[in-house]
PDB file of C-alpha atoms in Angstrom:
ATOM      1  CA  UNK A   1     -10.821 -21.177   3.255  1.00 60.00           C
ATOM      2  CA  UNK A   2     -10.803 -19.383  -0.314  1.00 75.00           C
ATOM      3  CA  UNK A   3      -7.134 -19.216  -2.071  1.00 89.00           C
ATOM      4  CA  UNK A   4      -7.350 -15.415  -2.567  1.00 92.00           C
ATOM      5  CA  UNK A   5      -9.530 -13.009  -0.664  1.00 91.00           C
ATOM      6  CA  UNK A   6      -9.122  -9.851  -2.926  1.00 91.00           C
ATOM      7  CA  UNK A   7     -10.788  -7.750   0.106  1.00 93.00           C
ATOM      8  CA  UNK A   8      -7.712  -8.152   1.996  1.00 94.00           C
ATOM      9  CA  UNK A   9      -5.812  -6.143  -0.703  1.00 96.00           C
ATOM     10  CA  UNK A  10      -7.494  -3.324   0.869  1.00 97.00           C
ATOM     11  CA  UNK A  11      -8.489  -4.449   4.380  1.00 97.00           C
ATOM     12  CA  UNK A  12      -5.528  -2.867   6.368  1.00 97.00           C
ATOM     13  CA  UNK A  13      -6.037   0.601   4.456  1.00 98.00           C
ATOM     14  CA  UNK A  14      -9.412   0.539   5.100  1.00 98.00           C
ATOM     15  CA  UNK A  15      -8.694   0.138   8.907  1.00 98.00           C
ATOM     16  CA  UNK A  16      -5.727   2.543   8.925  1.00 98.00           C
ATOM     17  CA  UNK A  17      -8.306   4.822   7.221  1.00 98.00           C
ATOM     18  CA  UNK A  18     -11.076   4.528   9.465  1.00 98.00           C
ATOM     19  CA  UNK A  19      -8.925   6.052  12.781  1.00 98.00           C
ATOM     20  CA  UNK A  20      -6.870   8.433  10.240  1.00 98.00           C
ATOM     21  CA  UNK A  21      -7.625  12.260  11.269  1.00 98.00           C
ATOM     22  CA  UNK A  22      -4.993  14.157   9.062  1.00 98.00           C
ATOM     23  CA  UNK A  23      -6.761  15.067   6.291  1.00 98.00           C
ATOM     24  CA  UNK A  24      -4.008  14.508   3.545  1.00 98.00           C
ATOM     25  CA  UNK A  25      -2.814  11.267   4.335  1.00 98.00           C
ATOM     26  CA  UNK A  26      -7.349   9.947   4.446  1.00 98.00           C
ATOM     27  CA  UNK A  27      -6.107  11.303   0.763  1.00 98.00           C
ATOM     28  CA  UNK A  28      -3.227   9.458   0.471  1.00 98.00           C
ATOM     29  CA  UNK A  29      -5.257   6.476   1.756  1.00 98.00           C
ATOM     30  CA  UNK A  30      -8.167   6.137  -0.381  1.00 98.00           C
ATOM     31  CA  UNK A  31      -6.659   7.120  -3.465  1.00 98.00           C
ATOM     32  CA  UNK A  32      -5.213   3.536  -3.199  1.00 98.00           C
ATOM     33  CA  UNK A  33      -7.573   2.019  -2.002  1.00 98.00           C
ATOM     34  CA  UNK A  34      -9.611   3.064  -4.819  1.00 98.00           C
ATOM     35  CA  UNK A  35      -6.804   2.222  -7.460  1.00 97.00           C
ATOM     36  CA  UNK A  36      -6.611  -1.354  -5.269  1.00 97.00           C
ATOM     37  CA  UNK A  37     -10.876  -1.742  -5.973  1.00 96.00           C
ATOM     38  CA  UNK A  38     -10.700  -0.767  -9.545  1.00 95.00           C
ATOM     39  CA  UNK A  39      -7.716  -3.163 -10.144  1.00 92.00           C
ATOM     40  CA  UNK A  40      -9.761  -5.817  -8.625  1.00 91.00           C
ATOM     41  CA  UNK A  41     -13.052  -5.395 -10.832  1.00 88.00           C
ATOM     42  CA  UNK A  42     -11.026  -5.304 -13.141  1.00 88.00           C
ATOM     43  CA  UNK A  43     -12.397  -1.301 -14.059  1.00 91.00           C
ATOM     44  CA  UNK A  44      -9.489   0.116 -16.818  1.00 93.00           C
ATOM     45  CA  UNK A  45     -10.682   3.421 -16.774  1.00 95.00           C
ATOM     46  CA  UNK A  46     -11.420   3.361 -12.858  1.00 95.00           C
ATOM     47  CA  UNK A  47      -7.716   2.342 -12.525  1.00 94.00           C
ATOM     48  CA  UNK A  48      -6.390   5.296 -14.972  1.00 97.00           C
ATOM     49  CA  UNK A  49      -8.228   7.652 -13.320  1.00 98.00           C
ATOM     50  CA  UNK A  50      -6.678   7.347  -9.879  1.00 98.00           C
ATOM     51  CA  UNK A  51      -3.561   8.063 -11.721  1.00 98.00           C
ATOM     52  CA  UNK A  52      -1.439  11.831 -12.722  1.00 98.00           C
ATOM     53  CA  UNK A  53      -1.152  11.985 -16.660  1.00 98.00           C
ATOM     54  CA  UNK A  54       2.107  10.901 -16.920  1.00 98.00           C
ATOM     55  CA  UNK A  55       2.212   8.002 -14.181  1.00 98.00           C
ATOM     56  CA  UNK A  56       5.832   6.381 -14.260  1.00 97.00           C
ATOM     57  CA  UNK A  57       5.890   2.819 -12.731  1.00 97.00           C
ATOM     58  CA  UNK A  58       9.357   1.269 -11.389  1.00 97.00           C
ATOM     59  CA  UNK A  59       9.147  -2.805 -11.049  1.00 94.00           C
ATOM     60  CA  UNK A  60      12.616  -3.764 -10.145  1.00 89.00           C
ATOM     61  CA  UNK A  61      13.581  -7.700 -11.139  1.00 82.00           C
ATOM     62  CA  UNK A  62      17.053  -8.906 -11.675  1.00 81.00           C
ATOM     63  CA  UNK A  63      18.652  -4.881 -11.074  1.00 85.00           C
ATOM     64  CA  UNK A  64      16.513  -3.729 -14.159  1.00 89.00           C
ATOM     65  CA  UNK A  65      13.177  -1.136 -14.459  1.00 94.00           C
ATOM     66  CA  UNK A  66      10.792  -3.081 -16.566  1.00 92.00           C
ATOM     67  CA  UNK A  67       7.815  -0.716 -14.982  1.00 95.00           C
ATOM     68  CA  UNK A  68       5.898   1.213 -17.527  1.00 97.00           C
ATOM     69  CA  UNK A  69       6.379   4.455 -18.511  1.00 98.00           C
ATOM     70  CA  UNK A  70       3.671   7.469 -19.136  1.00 98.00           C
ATOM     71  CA  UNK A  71      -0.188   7.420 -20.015  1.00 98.00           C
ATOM     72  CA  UNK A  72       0.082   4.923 -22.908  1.00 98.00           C
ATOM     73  CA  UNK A  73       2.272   2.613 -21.546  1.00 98.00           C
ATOM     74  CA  UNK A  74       0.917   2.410 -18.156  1.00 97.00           C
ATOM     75  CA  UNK A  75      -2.433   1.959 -19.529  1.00 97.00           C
ATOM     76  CA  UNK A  76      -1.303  -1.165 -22.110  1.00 96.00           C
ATOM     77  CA  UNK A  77       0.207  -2.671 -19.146  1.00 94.00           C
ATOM     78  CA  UNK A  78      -3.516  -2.400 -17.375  1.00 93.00           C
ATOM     79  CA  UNK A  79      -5.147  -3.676 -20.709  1.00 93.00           C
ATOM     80  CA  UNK A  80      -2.388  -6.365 -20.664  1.00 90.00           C
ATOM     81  CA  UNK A  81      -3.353  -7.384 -16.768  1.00 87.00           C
ATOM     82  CA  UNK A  82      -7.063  -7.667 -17.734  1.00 86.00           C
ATOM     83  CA  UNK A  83      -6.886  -9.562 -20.969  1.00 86.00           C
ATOM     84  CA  UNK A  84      -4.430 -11.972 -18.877  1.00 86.00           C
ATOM     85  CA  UNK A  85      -7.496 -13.039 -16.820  1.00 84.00           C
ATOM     86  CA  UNK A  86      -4.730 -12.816 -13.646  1.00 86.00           C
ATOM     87  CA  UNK A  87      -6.707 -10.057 -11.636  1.00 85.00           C
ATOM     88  CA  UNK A  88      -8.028 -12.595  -9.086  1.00 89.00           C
ATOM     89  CA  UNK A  89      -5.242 -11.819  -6.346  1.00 92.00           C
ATOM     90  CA  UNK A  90      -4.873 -11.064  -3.277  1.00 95.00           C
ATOM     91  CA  UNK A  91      -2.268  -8.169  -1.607  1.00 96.00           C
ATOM     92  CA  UNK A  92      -2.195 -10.265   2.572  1.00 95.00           C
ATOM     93  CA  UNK A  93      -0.484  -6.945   3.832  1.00 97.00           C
ATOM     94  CA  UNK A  94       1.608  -6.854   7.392  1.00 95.00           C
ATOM     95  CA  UNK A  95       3.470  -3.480   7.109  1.00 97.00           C
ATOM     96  CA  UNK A  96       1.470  -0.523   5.723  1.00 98.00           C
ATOM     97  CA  UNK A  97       3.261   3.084   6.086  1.00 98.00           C
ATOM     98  CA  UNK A  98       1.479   6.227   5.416  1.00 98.00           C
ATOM     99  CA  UNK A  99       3.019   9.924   5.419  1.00 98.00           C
ATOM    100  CA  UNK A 100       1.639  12.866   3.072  1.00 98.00           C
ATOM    101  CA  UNK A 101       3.273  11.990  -0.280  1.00 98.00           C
ATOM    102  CA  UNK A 102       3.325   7.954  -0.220  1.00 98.00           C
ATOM    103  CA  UNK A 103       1.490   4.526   0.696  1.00 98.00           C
ATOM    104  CA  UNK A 104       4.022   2.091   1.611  1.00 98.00           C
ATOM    105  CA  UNK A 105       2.216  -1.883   2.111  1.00 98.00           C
ATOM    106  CA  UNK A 106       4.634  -4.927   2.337  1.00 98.00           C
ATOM    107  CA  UNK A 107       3.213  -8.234   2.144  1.00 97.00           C
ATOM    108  CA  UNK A 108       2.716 -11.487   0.549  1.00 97.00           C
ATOM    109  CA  UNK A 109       0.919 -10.991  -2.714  1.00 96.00           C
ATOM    110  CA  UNK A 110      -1.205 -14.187  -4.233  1.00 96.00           C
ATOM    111  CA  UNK A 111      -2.167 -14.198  -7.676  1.00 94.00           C
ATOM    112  CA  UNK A 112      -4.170 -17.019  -9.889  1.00 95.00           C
ATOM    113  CA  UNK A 113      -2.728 -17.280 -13.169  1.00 93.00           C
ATOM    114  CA  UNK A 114      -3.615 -19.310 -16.413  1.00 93.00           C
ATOM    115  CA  UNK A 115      -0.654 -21.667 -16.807  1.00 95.00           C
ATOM    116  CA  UNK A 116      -0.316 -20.304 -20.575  1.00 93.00           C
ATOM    117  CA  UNK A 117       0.177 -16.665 -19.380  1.00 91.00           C
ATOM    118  CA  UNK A 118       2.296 -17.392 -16.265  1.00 92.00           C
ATOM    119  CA  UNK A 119       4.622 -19.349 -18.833  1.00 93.00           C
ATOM    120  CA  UNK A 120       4.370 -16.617 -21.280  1.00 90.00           C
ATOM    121  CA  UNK A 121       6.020 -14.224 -18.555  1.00 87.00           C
ATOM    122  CA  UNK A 122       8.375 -16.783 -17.698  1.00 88.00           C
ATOM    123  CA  UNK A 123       7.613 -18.108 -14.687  1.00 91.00           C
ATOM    124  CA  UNK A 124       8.040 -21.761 -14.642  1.00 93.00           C
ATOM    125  CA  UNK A 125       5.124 -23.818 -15.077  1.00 95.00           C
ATOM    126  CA  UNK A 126       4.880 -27.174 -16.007  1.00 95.00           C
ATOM    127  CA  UNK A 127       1.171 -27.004 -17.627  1.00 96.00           C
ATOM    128  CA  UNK A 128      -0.068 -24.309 -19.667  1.00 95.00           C
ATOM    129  CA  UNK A 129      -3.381 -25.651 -19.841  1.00 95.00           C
ATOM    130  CA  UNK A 130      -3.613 -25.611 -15.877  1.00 96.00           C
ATOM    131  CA  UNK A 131      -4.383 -22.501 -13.346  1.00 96.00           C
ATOM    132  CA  UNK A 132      -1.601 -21.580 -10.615  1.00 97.00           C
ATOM    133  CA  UNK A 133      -1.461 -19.942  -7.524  1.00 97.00           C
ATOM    134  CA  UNK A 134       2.080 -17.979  -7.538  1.00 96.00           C
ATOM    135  CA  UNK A 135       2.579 -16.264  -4.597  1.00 96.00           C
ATOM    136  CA  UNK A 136       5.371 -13.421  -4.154  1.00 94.00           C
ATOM    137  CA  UNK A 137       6.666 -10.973  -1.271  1.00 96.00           C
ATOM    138  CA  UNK A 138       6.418  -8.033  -2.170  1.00 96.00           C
ATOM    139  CA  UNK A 139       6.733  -4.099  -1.054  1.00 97.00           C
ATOM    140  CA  UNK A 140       5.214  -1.452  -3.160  1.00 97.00           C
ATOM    141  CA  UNK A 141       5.803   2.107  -2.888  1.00 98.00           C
ATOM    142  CA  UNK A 142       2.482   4.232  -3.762  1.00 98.00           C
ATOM    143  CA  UNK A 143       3.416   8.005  -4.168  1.00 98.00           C
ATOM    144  CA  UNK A 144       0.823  10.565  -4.563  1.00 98.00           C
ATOM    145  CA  UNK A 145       1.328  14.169  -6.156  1.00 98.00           C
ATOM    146  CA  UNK A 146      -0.479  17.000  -4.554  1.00 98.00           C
ATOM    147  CA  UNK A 147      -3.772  16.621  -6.267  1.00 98.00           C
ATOM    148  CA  UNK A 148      -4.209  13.154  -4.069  1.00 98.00           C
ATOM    149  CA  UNK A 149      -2.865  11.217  -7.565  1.00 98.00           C
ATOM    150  CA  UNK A 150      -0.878   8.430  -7.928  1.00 98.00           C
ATOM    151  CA  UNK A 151       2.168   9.057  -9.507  1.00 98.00           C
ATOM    152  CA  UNK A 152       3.171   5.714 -10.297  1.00 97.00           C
ATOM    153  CA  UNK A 153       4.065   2.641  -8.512  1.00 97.00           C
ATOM    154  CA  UNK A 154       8.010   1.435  -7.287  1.00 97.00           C
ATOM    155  CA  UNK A 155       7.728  -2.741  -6.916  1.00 95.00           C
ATOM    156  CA  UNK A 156       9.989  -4.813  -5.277  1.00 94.00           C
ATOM    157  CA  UNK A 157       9.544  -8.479  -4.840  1.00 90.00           C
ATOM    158  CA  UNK A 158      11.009 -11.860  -4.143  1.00 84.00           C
ATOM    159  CA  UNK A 159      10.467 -13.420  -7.457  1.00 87.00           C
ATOM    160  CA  UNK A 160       8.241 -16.625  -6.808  1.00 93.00           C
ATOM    161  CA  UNK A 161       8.102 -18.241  -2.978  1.00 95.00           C
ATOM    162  CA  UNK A 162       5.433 -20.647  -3.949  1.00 95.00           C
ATOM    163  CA  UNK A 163       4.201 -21.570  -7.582  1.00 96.00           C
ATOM    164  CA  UNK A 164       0.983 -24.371  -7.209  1.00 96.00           C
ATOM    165  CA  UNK A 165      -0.869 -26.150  -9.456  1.00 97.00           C
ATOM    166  CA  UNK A 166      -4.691 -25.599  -8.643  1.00 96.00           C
ATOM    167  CA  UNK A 167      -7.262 -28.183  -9.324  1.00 94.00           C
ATOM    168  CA  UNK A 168     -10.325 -27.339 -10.736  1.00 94.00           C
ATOM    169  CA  UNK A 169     -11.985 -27.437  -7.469  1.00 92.00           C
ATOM    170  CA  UNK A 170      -9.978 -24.890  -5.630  1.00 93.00           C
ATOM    171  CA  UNK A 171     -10.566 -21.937  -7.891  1.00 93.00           C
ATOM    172  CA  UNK A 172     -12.034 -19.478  -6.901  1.00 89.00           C
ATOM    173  CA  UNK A 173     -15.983 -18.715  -8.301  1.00 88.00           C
ATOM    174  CA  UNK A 174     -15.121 -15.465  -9.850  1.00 87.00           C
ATOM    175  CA  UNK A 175     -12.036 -16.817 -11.301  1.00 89.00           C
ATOM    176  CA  UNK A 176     -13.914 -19.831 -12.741  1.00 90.00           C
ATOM    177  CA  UNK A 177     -16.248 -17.229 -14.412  1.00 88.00           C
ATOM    178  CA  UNK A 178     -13.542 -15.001 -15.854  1.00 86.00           C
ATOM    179  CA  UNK A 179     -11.204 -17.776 -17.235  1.00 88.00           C
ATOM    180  CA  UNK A 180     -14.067 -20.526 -18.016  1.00 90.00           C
ATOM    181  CA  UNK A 181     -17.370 -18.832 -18.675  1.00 88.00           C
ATOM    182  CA  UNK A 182     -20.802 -21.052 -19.209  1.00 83.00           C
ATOM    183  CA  UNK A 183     -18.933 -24.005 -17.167  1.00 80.00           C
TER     184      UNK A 183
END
């Protein structure tokens, strides 16, 4: 069994879309699911385009907003994600709430990270020259303007439920090509 499956990220909203008959919330639906493909690729002007102009992100840790704010900022955070090589992830969802302004998904997410990077955002590793599998629960709020835009995203999450050292083995093929092309 694969450590991440980045087609689960989507897999519920996919489903959820595919007996959907109200119109706006199909809208609502694969708006994120196309922001959840692009993010994936990684495609940085894919994921800015699924976005209003002024997209506002709110990721809550330790009481504070440290989301980014407006066109620039959201899109160095995105530039930041895909120069970390930490896009091989996968979203398992178990709650997924849809109404005609908002995506709601709640799950475990499970990201790969280079050990240098995860220690360079603090999370505690004890190798930066290894790869990790940090997992998280998490609970994102998607809202969508009228247009069928995303206006931003509100995060919530455990901080770190499981932080594993990978051996070389276990990573994933796309992973191994991303972080350690020609080997």
């Amino acid at each position: 069994m694969a450590i991440v499956e980045p087609t689960n990220t989507w897999k519920l909203l996919e489903e959820r879309l595919a007996v959907t008959v109200n119109e706006r919330h199909r809208q609502v639906l694969e708006i994120v699911i196309a922001h959840m493909k692009a993010e994936a690729v990684p495609d940085l002007d894919g994921l800015m385009k699924t976005l209003v102009p002024e997209p506002n992100y709110h990721f809550w840790q330790f009481g504070q907003d440290v989301g980014p704010k407006g066109w620039d900022g959201v899109r160095d955070y995105y530039a930041a994600f895909v120069a970390s090589k930490s896009n091989i992830l996968e979203f398992d969802l178990d709650r997924l709430l849809v109404d005609d302004n908002c995506v709601v998904t709640e799950g475990y997410l499970r990201q790969i990270y280079p050990g240098a990077y995860a220690a360079q955002i603090g999370l505690p590793v004890e190798d930066p020259a290894a790869d990790y599998l940090i997992s998280f629960r998490q609970l994102l709020l998607w809202p969508v303007d009228a247009a069928g835009l995303i206006v931003g995203e509100d995060s919530y999450h455990s901080g770190p439920v499981e932080i594993r050292k990978l051996s070389f083995d276990e990573l994933p093929r796309e992973y191994v090509e991303l972080v350690y092309p020609g080997v």
